[in-house]
Amino acid sequence: MIISMRPHAPKHEVEHVCERIHEFGFRVHSIVGEERVVIGVVGTGGDVTSCLESLEATPGVERAVRITAPYKFVSKEFRKERTVITVGKAAIGGNEFVTMAGPCSVENEKQIMETAYAVAEGGAKILRGGAFKPRTSPYDFQGMEGEGLKLLAKAREATGLAIVTEVMSDRDVELVAEYADIMQVGARNMQNFAMLKVLGKCGRPVMLKRGLSATIKELLMSAEYIVAHGNPNVMLCERGIRTFETATRNTCDISAVPVLNELTHLPVIIDPSHAVGKRSLVPAICKAAVAVGADGMIVEVHPCPEKAVSDGAQSLTIEGFHAMMKQLQGYLALWASERTA
Ligand code: PEP
Ligand code: MN
């Protein structure tokens, strides 16, 4: 159950509602917004129906909603309208399909600047680039860390693109939030609950990637952590899951998009690059992402993929990215007419 208090309800009314919830045998999880307090009623304690009826009649309560899903704030039952997250010039979840593009890793100034200008020219609104890299081998390139973040900020300054970059530890959240417009949680950290809680208070939108072997329900529960800790600006990212198939790096669960659109109001982004792991397959999955109603895509692009320090095989060249964006135009026009219908 979720209780929305009236805008600017006084403290004593909020406290009274919390007392009533405790009397019914439930626990309280409040989110204090600028305008209103929203209270999540959690636990299996008491009689849900009587609690709901009583709270509906309690002073200061605007709305009490019963939510059957285990994820509350991110569920469609709580909120029917799509969440729209404004980042730089992009409105993610709104009436435009948003393209994020850039290298897997920030490698040096020339590489990130060249890529930034090129992806902006191709129509991307957001520049991607990892400064903290989650690598399977401890001997592989681990990222430029703070220096990489500074280069991303420089690229934003020069091009006007917003920045999405990964954070791997709760200790780095503050530092990354100084530079990033969107905090990326990588697949390997989807269930780093300590970090998800800190991201709830980081003041920046979060892009939460689906874990390598995570179910959609687990993805939504992780998103719930961030929202329940105070940050409503979460987008979800399908980046391929592990299956028995070896022809592609992962298996792109394209049906995750319509499934998520039924279950949640949060925007959904597709990462075709990590899903397939092979440059030649990326454009087809981008078309699929548009056709299936995703809110955007995040694509790896490198000026010289053969020299990339990570994920070169799946990175599009700049020419490849531009060609793909041209090919997508017809699909994007259909997307926009469906979205505004
Ligand atoms: C990345 O975006 O470069 C990345 C490491 O992605 P994932 O966490 O999905 O593997
Ligand atoms: Mn990568």
mmCIF file of C-alpha atoms and ligand atoms in Angstrom:
data_model
loop_
_atom_site.group_PDB
_atom_site.id
_atom_site.type_symbol
_atom_site.label_atom_id
_atom_site.label_comp_id
_atom_site.label_asym_id
_atom_site.label_seq_id
_atom_site.Cartn_x
_atom_site.Cartn_y
_atom_site.Cartn_z
ATOM 1 C CA MET A 1 0.000 0.000 0.000
ATOM 2 C CA ILE A 2 1.158 3.545 -0.713
ATOM 3 C CA ILE A 3 -0.187 6.681 0.916
ATOM 4 C CA SER A 4 0.243 10.036 -0.820
ATOM 5 C CA MET A 5 -0.140 12.892 1.632
ATOM 6 C CA ARG A 6 -1.660 16.203 0.472
ATOM 7 C CA PRO A 7 0.921 18.736 -0.765
ATOM 8 C CA HIS A 8 2.613 20.393 2.209
ATOM 9 C CA ALA A 9 0.651 18.366 4.777
ATOM 10 C CA PRO A 10 1.834 19.442 8.253
ATOM 11 C CA LYS A 11 4.228 17.250 10.191
ATOM 12 C CA HIS A 12 1.676 16.274 12.853
ATOM 13 C CA GLU A 13 -0.642 14.841 10.167
ATOM 14 C CA VAL A 14 2.199 12.784 8.679
ATOM 15 C CA GLU A 15 3.123 11.535 12.158
ATOM 16 C CA HIS A 16 -0.474 10.632 12.892
ATOM 17 C CA VAL A 17 -0.724 8.608 9.662
ATOM 18 C CA CYS A 18 2.499 6.757 10.579
ATOM 19 C CA GLU A 19 1.104 5.973 14.048
ATOM 20 C CA ARG A 20 -2.091 4.568 12.503
ATOM 21 C CA ILE A 21 -0.021 2.392 10.142
ATOM 22 C CA HIS A 22 1.949 1.004 13.104
ATOM 23 C CA GLU A 23 -1.306 0.347 14.975
ATOM 24 C CA PHE A 24 -2.421 -1.839 12.065
ATOM 25 C CA GLY A 25 0.780 -3.858 12.413
ATOM 26 C CA PHE A 26 2.672 -2.506 9.384
ATOM 27 C CA ARG A 27 5.970 -0.698 8.959
ATOM 28 C CA VAL A 28 6.479 2.687 7.356
ATOM 29 C CA HIS A 29 8.853 3.697 4.578
ATOM 30 C CA SER A 30 8.459 7.421 3.861
ATOM 31 C CA ILE A 31 9.856 9.446 1.017
ATOM 32 C CA VAL A 32 9.918 13.161 1.738
ATOM 33 C CA GLY A 33 9.582 15.049 -1.534
ATOM 34 C CA GLU A 34 9.734 18.810 -2.067
ATOM 35 C CA GLU A 35 5.975 19.036 -2.340
ATOM 36 C CA ARG A 36 4.619 16.054 -0.510
ATOM 37 C CA VAL A 37 5.401 13.047 1.631
ATOM 38 C CA VAL A 38 4.688 9.633 0.140
ATOM 39 C CA ILE A 39 4.479 6.759 2.589
ATOM 40 C CA GLY A 40 5.089 3.154 1.654
ATOM 41 C CA VAL A 41 3.267 0.750 3.954
ATOM 42 C CA VAL A 42 5.309 -2.418 4.185
ATOM 43 C CA GLY A 43 5.188 -5.723 6.047
ATOM 44 C CA THR A 44 2.708 -8.535 6.242
ATOM 45 C CA GLY A 45 1.367 -7.694 9.677
ATOM 46 C CA GLY A 46 -2.242 -6.619 9.577
ATOM 47 C CA ASP A 47 -5.506 -6.302 7.772
ATOM 48 C CA VAL A 48 -4.774 -4.430 4.536
ATOM 49 C CA THR A 49 -8.388 -3.591 3.685
ATOM 50 C CA SER A 50 -9.249 -2.024 7.038
ATOM 51 C CA CYS A 51 -5.944 -0.181 7.140
ATOM 52 C CA LEU A 52 -6.592 1.231 3.654
ATOM 53 C CA GLU A 53 -10.145 2.294 4.485
ATOM 54 C CA SER A 54 -9.080 3.918 7.714
ATOM 55 C CA LEU A 55 -6.195 5.811 6.141
ATOM 56 C CA GLU A 56 -8.357 7.101 3.297
ATOM 57 C CA ALA A 57 -10.396 8.877 5.969
ATOM 58 C CA THR A 58 -7.414 10.185 7.946
ATOM 59 C CA PRO A 59 -6.636 13.945 7.816
ATOM 60 C CA GLY A 60 -3.878 14.923 5.409
ATOM 61 C CA VAL A 61 -4.205 11.811 3.221
ATOM 62 C CA GLU A 62 -4.840 12.524 -0.449
ATOM 63 C CA ARG A 63 -4.754 8.994 -1.832
ATOM 64 C CA ALA A 64 -4.244 5.479 -0.515
ATOM 65 C CA VAL A 65 -3.481 2.801 -3.126
ATOM 66 C CA ARG A 66 -3.261 -0.924 -2.664
ATOM 67 C CA ILE A 67 -0.294 -2.383 -4.537
ATOM 68 C CA THR A 68 -0.062 -6.101 -5.022
ATOM 69 C CA ALA A 69 3.349 -6.181 -6.737
ATOM 70 C CA PRO A 70 6.383 -6.634 -4.451
ATOM 71 C CA TYR A 71 7.884 -3.505 -6.001
ATOM 72 C CA LYS A 72 5.689 -0.581 -4.987
ATOM 73 C CA PHE A 73 6.921 2.849 -6.084
ATOM 74 C CA VAL A 74 8.108 1.649 -9.502
ATOM 75 C CA SER A 75 4.935 -0.268 -10.321
ATOM 76 C CA LYS A 76 2.240 0.798 -12.772
ATOM 77 C CA GLU A 77 -0.274 0.277 -9.988
ATOM 78 C CA PHE A 78 1.267 3.230 -8.143
ATOM 79 C CA ARG A 79 1.654 5.497 -11.141
ATOM 80 C CA LYS A 80 -0.002 5.175 -14.542
ATOM 81 C CA GLU A 81 1.770 8.081 -16.282
ATOM 82 C CA ARG A 82 5.243 7.484 -17.649
ATOM 83 C CA THR A 83 8.158 8.897 -15.692
ATOM 84 C CA VAL A 84 9.954 11.454 -17.830
ATOM 85 C CA ILE A 85 13.537 12.221 -16.860
ATOM 86 C CA THR A 86 14.966 15.460 -18.205
ATOM 87 C CA VAL A 87 18.704 15.352 -18.748
ATOM 88 C CA GLY A 88 20.396 18.150 -20.693
ATOM 89 C CA LYS A 89 18.450 18.465 -23.960
ATOM 90 C CA ALA A 90 16.808 15.049 -23.631
ATOM 91 C CA ALA A 91 13.507 14.038 -22.062
ATOM 92 C CA ILE A 92 13.919 10.313 -21.439
ATOM 93 C CA GLY A 93 10.545 8.584 -21.310
ATOM 94 C CA GLY A 94 8.933 11.487 -23.184
ATOM 95 C CA ASN A 95 8.029 11.983 -26.809
ATOM 96 C CA GLU A 96 11.446 11.418 -28.283
ATOM 97 C CA PHE A 97 13.609 8.320 -28.629
ATOM 98 C CA VAL A 98 16.890 9.231 -26.921
ATOM 99 C CA THR A 99 20.246 8.056 -28.247
ATOM 100 C CA MET A 100 23.232 7.740 -25.931
ATOM 101 C CA ALA A 101 26.505 6.897 -27.649
ATOM 102 C CA GLY A 102 30.232 6.857 -27.069
ATOM 103 C CA PRO A 103 33.151 4.598 -26.303
ATOM 104 C CA CYS A 104 33.111 1.761 -23.815
ATOM 105 C CA SER A 105 35.977 3.425 -21.905
ATOM 106 C CA VAL A 106 37.320 6.940 -21.817
ATOM 107 C CA GLU A 107 40.901 6.436 -23.052
ATOM 108 C CA ASN A 108 42.394 9.885 -23.664
ATOM 109 C CA GLU A 109 41.314 13.421 -24.539
ATOM 110 C CA LYS A 110 41.583 13.056 -28.310
ATOM 111 C CA GLN A 111 39.506 9.867 -28.342
ATOM 112 C CA ILE A 112 36.658 11.188 -26.180
ATOM 113 C CA MET A 113 36.484 14.611 -27.864
ATOM 114 C CA GLU A 114 36.490 13.169 -31.364
ATOM 115 C CA THR A 115 33.790 10.670 -30.436
ATOM 116 C CA ALA A 116 31.706 13.291 -28.626
ATOM 117 C CA TYR A 117 31.603 15.651 -31.617
ATOM 118 C CA ALA A 118 30.837 12.760 -33.951
ATOM 119 C CA VAL A 119 27.980 11.251 -31.951
ATOM 120 C CA ALA A 120 26.447 14.711 -31.415
ATOM 121 C CA GLU A 121 26.521 15.224 -35.178
ATOM 122 C CA GLY A 122 24.837 11.849 -35.643
ATOM 123 C CA GLY A 123 21.948 12.832 -33.358
ATOM 124 C CA ALA A 124 22.952 11.517 -29.931
ATOM 125 C CA LYS A 125 21.904 13.676 -26.993
ATOM 126 C CA ILE A 126 23.978 11.886 -24.377
ATOM 127 C CA LEU A 127 27.633 10.839 -24.389
ATOM 128 C CA ARG A 128 28.573 7.535 -22.784
ATOM 129 C CA GLY A 129 32.056 6.596 -21.597
ATOM 130 C CA GLY A 130 33.313 4.557 -18.680
ATOM 131 C CA ALA A 131 35.858 6.050 -16.278
ATOM 132 C CA PHE A 132 35.420 3.256 -13.724
ATOM 133 C CA LYS A 133 35.395 -0.051 -15.602
ATOM 134 C CA PRO A 134 34.106 -3.388 -14.290
ATOM 135 C CA ARG A 135 36.494 -5.847 -15.961
ATOM 136 C CA THR A 136 36.361 -9.613 -15.667
ATOM 137 C CA SER A 137 40.152 -9.776 -15.399
ATOM 138 C CA PRO A 138 42.016 -7.705 -12.803
ATOM 139 C CA TYR A 139 44.840 -7.376 -15.361
ATOM 140 C CA ASP A 140 42.672 -5.585 -17.934
ATOM 141 C CA PHE A 141 42.341 -1.782 -18.199
ATOM 142 C CA GLN A 142 40.400 -0.582 -15.148
ATOM 143 C CA GLY A 143 39.510 2.907 -16.364
ATOM 144 C CA MET A 144 40.951 6.422 -16.031
ATOM 145 C CA GLU A 145 38.837 7.084 -12.928
ATOM 146 C CA GLY A 146 38.926 10.763 -11.823
ATOM 147 C CA GLU A 147 40.916 11.863 -14.882
ATOM 148 C CA GLY A 148 38.354 10.172 -17.108
ATOM 149 C CA LEU A 149 35.516 12.019 -15.382
ATOM 150 C CA LYS A 150 37.274 15.333 -16.026
ATOM 151 C CA LEU A 151 37.612 14.506 -19.720
ATOM 152 C CA LEU A 152 33.904 13.687 -19.893
ATOM 153 C CA ALA A 153 33.097 17.062 -18.329
ATOM 154 C CA LYS A 154 35.312 18.713 -20.935
ATOM 155 C CA ALA A 155 33.451 16.905 -23.722
ATOM 156 C CA ARG A 156 30.114 18.048 -22.264
ATOM 157 C CA GLU A 157 31.372 21.620 -22.146
ATOM 158 C CA ALA A 158 32.483 21.468 -25.789
ATOM 159 C CA THR A 159 29.477 19.690 -27.300
ATOM 160 C CA GLY A 160 26.501 20.306 -25.001
ATOM 161 C CA LEU A 161 25.974 16.547 -24.677
ATOM 162 C CA ALA A 162 24.933 15.232 -21.264
ATOM 163 C CA ILE A 163 27.105 12.517 -19.713
ATOM 164 C CA VAL A 164 26.263 8.971 -18.625
ATOM 165 C CA THR A 165 29.045 7.130 -16.831
ATOM 166 C CA GLU A 166 29.345 4.152 -14.535
ATOM 167 C CA VAL A 167 29.750 4.126 -10.769
ATOM 168 C CA MET A 168 30.974 0.871 -9.239
ATOM 169 C CA SER A 169 31.140 1.526 -5.522
ATOM 170 C CA ASP A 170 29.131 3.392 -2.897
ATOM 171 C CA ARG A 171 32.395 5.170 -1.986
ATOM 172 C CA ASP A 172 32.589 6.734 -5.466
ATOM 173 C CA VAL A 173 28.989 7.934 -5.722
ATOM 174 C CA GLU A 174 29.753 11.472 -4.534
ATOM 175 C CA LEU A 175 32.702 11.882 -6.907
ATOM 176 C CA VAL A 176 30.892 10.485 -9.963
ATOM 177 C CA ALA A 177 27.797 12.596 -9.197
ATOM 178 C CA GLU A 178 29.949 15.742 -9.432
ATOM 179 C CA TYR A 179 30.551 15.007 -13.121
ATOM 180 C CA ALA A 180 27.791 12.730 -14.400
ATOM 181 C CA ASP A 181 24.330 13.734 -15.583
ATOM 182 C CA ILE A 182 23.251 10.088 -15.352
ATOM 183 C CA MET A 183 24.794 7.572 -12.965
ATOM 184 C CA GLN A 184 25.140 4.179 -14.667
ATOM 185 C CA VAL A 185 24.843 1.065 -12.522
ATOM 186 C CA GLY A 186 26.466 -1.743 -14.466
ATOM 187 C CA ALA A 187 25.030 -5.230 -14.849
ATOM 188 C CA ARG A 188 27.487 -6.614 -12.283
ATOM 189 C CA ASN A 189 26.321 -4.142 -9.661
ATOM 190 C CA MET A 190 22.574 -4.396 -10.186
ATOM 191 C CA GLN A 191 22.244 -5.991 -6.769
ATOM 192 C CA ASN A 192 24.888 -3.942 -4.973
ATOM 193 C CA PHE A 193 22.239 -2.914 -2.473
ATOM 194 C CA ALA A 194 24.593 -0.746 -0.404
ATOM 195 C CA MET A 195 25.312 1.334 -3.514
ATOM 196 C CA LEU A 196 21.657 1.418 -4.624
ATOM 197 C CA LYS A 197 20.729 2.950 -1.256
ATOM 198 C CA VAL A 198 23.377 5.661 -1.629
ATOM 199 C CA LEU A 199 22.174 6.339 -5.190
ATOM 200 C CA GLY A 200 18.763 7.029 -3.697
ATOM 201 C CA LYS A 201 20.283 10.161 -2.199
ATOM 202 C CA CYS A 202 22.730 11.173 -4.964
ATOM 203 C CA GLY A 203 20.538 13.815 -6.610
ATOM 204 C CA ARG A 204 21.190 12.522 -10.154
ATOM 205 C CA PRO A 205 19.156 10.265 -12.450
ATOM 206 C CA VAL A 206 20.272 6.639 -12.478
ATOM 207 C CA MET A 207 20.447 4.164 -15.345
ATOM 208 C CA LEU A 208 20.150 0.698 -13.828
ATOM 209 C CA LYS A 209 21.372 -2.116 -16.080
ATOM 210 C CA ARG A 210 19.880 -5.571 -15.820
ATOM 211 C CA GLY A 211 22.168 -8.112 -14.174
ATOM 212 C CA LEU A 212 23.735 -10.860 -16.272
ATOM 213 C CA SER A 213 21.348 -13.459 -14.910
ATOM 214 C CA ALA A 214 18.720 -11.289 -13.297
ATOM 215 C CA THR A 215 14.994 -11.698 -13.782
ATOM 216 C CA ILE A 216 12.807 -8.730 -14.657
ATOM 217 C CA LYS A 217 11.344 -8.902 -11.166
ATOM 218 C CA GLU A 218 14.823 -8.664 -9.628
ATOM 219 C CA LEU A 219 15.590 -5.685 -11.875
ATOM 220 C CA LEU A 220 12.448 -3.942 -10.661
ATOM 221 C CA MET A 221 13.227 -4.746 -7.022
ATOM 222 C CA SER A 222 16.652 -3.122 -7.465
ATOM 223 C CA ALA A 223 15.019 -0.052 -9.016
ATOM 224 C CA GLU A 224 12.682 -0.003 -6.009
ATOM 225 C CA TYR A 225 15.710 0.302 -3.707
ATOM 226 C CA ILE A 226 16.792 3.519 -5.420
ATOM 227 C CA VAL A 227 13.303 5.025 -5.521
ATOM 228 C CA ALA A 228 12.455 3.961 -1.957
ATOM 229 C CA HIS A 229 15.617 5.726 -0.800
ATOM 230 C CA GLY A 230 14.489 9.000 -2.302
ATOM 231 C CA ASN A 231 15.371 9.099 -6.002
ATOM 232 C CA PRO A 232 12.430 8.772 -8.425
ATOM 233 C CA ASN A 233 14.574 9.330 -11.547
ATOM 234 C CA VAL A 234 15.499 5.805 -12.514
ATOM 235 C CA MET A 235 15.655 4.329 -16.026
ATOM 236 C CA LEU A 236 16.088 0.630 -16.704
ATOM 237 C CA CYS A 237 18.431 -0.889 -19.257
ATOM 238 C CA GLU A 238 18.174 -4.255 -20.989
ATOM 239 C CA ARG A 239 21.733 -5.212 -22.001
ATOM 240 C CA GLY A 240 21.337 -8.896 -22.752
ATOM 241 C CA ILE A 241 21.209 -11.850 -20.402
ATOM 242 C CA ARG A 242 23.173 -15.067 -20.103
ATOM 243 C CA THR A 243 21.706 -18.059 -21.895
ATOM 244 C CA PHE A 244 23.049 -21.266 -23.471
ATOM 245 C CA GLU A 245 23.493 -19.429 -26.798
ATOM 246 C CA THR A 246 27.078 -18.599 -27.740
ATOM 247 C CA ALA A 247 26.560 -16.996 -31.167
ATOM 248 C CA THR A 248 26.109 -13.643 -29.447
ATOM 249 C CA ARG A 249 27.884 -12.293 -26.344
ATOM 250 C CA ASN A 250 24.574 -12.288 -24.465
ATOM 251 C CA THR A 251 20.983 -12.876 -25.522
ATOM 252 C CA CYS A 252 19.067 -9.663 -26.069
ATOM 253 C CA ASP A 253 15.772 -10.089 -24.239
ATOM 254 C CA ILE A 254 13.832 -7.781 -26.536
ATOM 255 C CA SER A 255 10.556 -8.837 -24.922
ATOM 256 C CA ALA A 256 11.789 -7.263 -21.681
ATOM 257 C CA VAL A 257 10.756 -3.907 -23.174
ATOM 258 C CA PRO A 258 7.015 -4.585 -23.576
ATOM 259 C CA VAL A 259 7.023 -6.599 -20.341
ATOM 260 C CA LEU A 260 8.546 -3.669 -18.446
ATOM 261 C CA ASN A 261 6.183 -1.232 -20.143
ATOM 262 C CA GLU A 262 3.304 -3.241 -18.700
ATOM 263 C CA LEU A 263 4.769 -3.433 -15.201
ATOM 264 C CA THR A 264 6.446 -0.089 -14.608
ATOM 265 C CA HIS A 265 6.244 3.628 -15.428
ATOM 266 C CA LEU A 266 10.049 3.935 -15.589
ATOM 267 C CA PRO A 267 11.771 4.536 -18.969
ATOM 268 C CA VAL A 268 13.413 1.550 -20.661
ATOM 269 C CA ILE A 269 16.676 1.761 -22.600
ATOM 270 C CA ILE A 270 18.221 -0.930 -24.817
ATOM 271 C CA ASP A 271 21.964 -1.553 -24.959
ATOM 272 C CA PRO A 272 22.429 -3.455 -28.231
ATOM 273 C CA SER A 273 26.245 -3.403 -27.998
ATOM 274 C CA HIS A 274 26.652 -5.491 -24.842
ATOM 275 C CA ALA A 275 23.662 -7.610 -25.816
ATOM 276 C CA VAL A 276 25.153 -8.929 -29.051
ATOM 277 C CA GLY A 277 28.886 -8.207 -28.671
ATOM 278 C CA LYS A 278 29.415 -7.898 -32.407
ATOM 279 C CA ARG A 279 29.407 -4.675 -34.451
ATOM 280 C CA SER A 280 27.568 -6.074 -37.488
ATOM 281 C CA LEU A 281 24.562 -7.102 -35.376
ATOM 282 C CA VAL A 282 24.096 -3.791 -33.561
ATOM 283 C CA PRO A 283 21.949 -1.902 -36.143
ATOM 284 C CA ALA A 284 19.328 -4.684 -36.318
ATOM 285 C CA ILE A 285 18.858 -4.622 -32.543
ATOM 286 C CA CYS A 286 18.613 -0.827 -32.583
ATOM 287 C CA LYS A 287 15.770 -1.115 -35.095
ATOM 288 C CA ALA A 288 14.130 -3.704 -32.869
ATOM 289 C CA ALA A 289 14.497 -1.399 -29.852
ATOM 290 C CA VAL A 290 12.675 1.377 -31.679
ATOM 291 C CA ALA A 291 9.996 -0.965 -33.017
ATOM 292 C CA VAL A 292 9.272 -2.518 -29.654
ATOM 293 C CA GLY A 293 8.767 0.836 -27.922
ATOM 294 C CA ALA A 294 11.959 1.379 -25.914
ATOM 295 C CA ASP A 295 12.557 4.949 -24.740
ATOM 296 C CA GLY A 296 16.107 5.050 -26.013
ATOM 297 C CA MET A 297 19.329 3.195 -26.689
ATOM 298 C CA ILE A 298 22.918 3.280 -25.483
ATOM 299 C CA VAL A 299 25.422 2.342 -28.183
ATOM 300 C CA GLU A 300 29.193 1.916 -28.139
ATOM 301 C CA VAL A 301 31.060 3.982 -30.753
ATOM 302 C CA HIS A 302 34.832 4.329 -31.148
ATOM 303 C CA PRO A 303 36.925 6.310 -33.675
ATOM 304 C CA CYS A 304 39.167 3.275 -34.144
ATOM 305 C CA PRO A 305 37.560 0.137 -32.689
ATOM 306 C CA GLU A 306 40.547 -2.063 -33.448
ATOM 307 C CA LYS A 307 42.607 0.039 -31.021
ATOM 308 C CA ALA A 308 39.916 0.265 -28.312
ATOM 309 C CA VAL A 309 41.085 -0.795 -24.843
ATOM 310 C CA SER A 310 37.719 -2.445 -24.206
ATOM 311 C CA ASP A 311 34.805 -3.782 -26.263
ATOM 312 C CA GLY A 312 36.275 -2.916 -29.684
ATOM 313 C CA ALA A 313 34.519 -5.825 -31.396
ATOM 314 C CA GLN A 314 31.082 -4.463 -30.568
ATOM 315 C CA SER A 315 31.884 -0.767 -31.057
ATOM 316 C CA LEU A 316 30.559 0.940 -34.180
ATOM 317 C CA THR A 317 32.929 3.137 -36.128
ATOM 318 C CA ILE A 318 31.904 6.770 -36.438
ATOM 319 C CA GLU A 319 30.879 6.167 -40.063
ATOM 320 C CA GLY A 320 28.955 3.080 -38.997
ATOM 321 C CA PHE A 321 27.117 5.057 -36.330
ATOM 322 C CA HIS A 322 26.189 7.820 -38.762
ATOM 323 C CA ALA A 323 24.960 5.299 -41.338
ATOM 324 C CA MET A 324 22.878 3.518 -38.722
ATOM 325 C CA MET A 325 21.292 6.736 -37.473
ATOM 326 C CA LYS A 326 20.241 7.526 -41.056
ATOM 327 C CA GLN A 327 18.752 4.056 -41.474
ATOM 328 C CA LEU A 328 16.793 4.499 -38.255
ATOM 329 C CA GLN A 329 15.015 7.661 -39.329
ATOM 330 C CA GLY A 330 11.948 5.980 -40.799
ATOM 331 C CA TYR A 331 11.593 3.772 -37.731
ATOM 332 C CA LEU A 332 11.923 6.813 -35.452
ATOM 333 C CA ALA A 333 9.159 8.652 -37.296
ATOM 334 C CA LEU A 334 6.836 5.682 -36.697
ATOM 335 C CA TRP A 335 7.942 5.540 -33.051
ATOM 336 C CA ALA A 336 7.086 9.205 -32.566
ATOM 337 C CA SER A 337 3.663 8.887 -34.189
ATOM 338 C CA GLU A 338 2.834 5.902 -31.980
ATOM 339 C CA ARG A 339 4.052 7.653 -28.846
ATOM 340 C CA THR A 340 1.951 10.751 -29.453
ATOM 341 C CA ALA A 341 -1.136 8.882 -30.747
HETATM 342 C C1 PEP B 1 29.384 -0.832 -20.159
HETATM 343 O O1 PEP B 1 28.365 -0.160 -20.346
HETATM 344 O O2 PEP B 1 30.478 -0.583 -20.685
HETATM 345 C C2 PEP B 1 29.259 -2.063 -19.341
HETATM 346 C C3 PEP B 1 30.307 -2.550 -18.688
HETATM 347 O O3 PEP B 1 28.036 -2.583 -19.379
HETATM 348 P P1 PEP B 1 27.381 -3.836 -18.573
HETATM 349 O O4 PEP B 1 27.420 -3.431 -17.131
HETATM 350 O O5 PEP B 1 26.008 -3.917 -19.135
HETATM 351 O O6 PEP B 1 28.226 -5.038 -18.872
HETATM 352 MN MN MN B 2 31.509 -1.872 -22.802
#
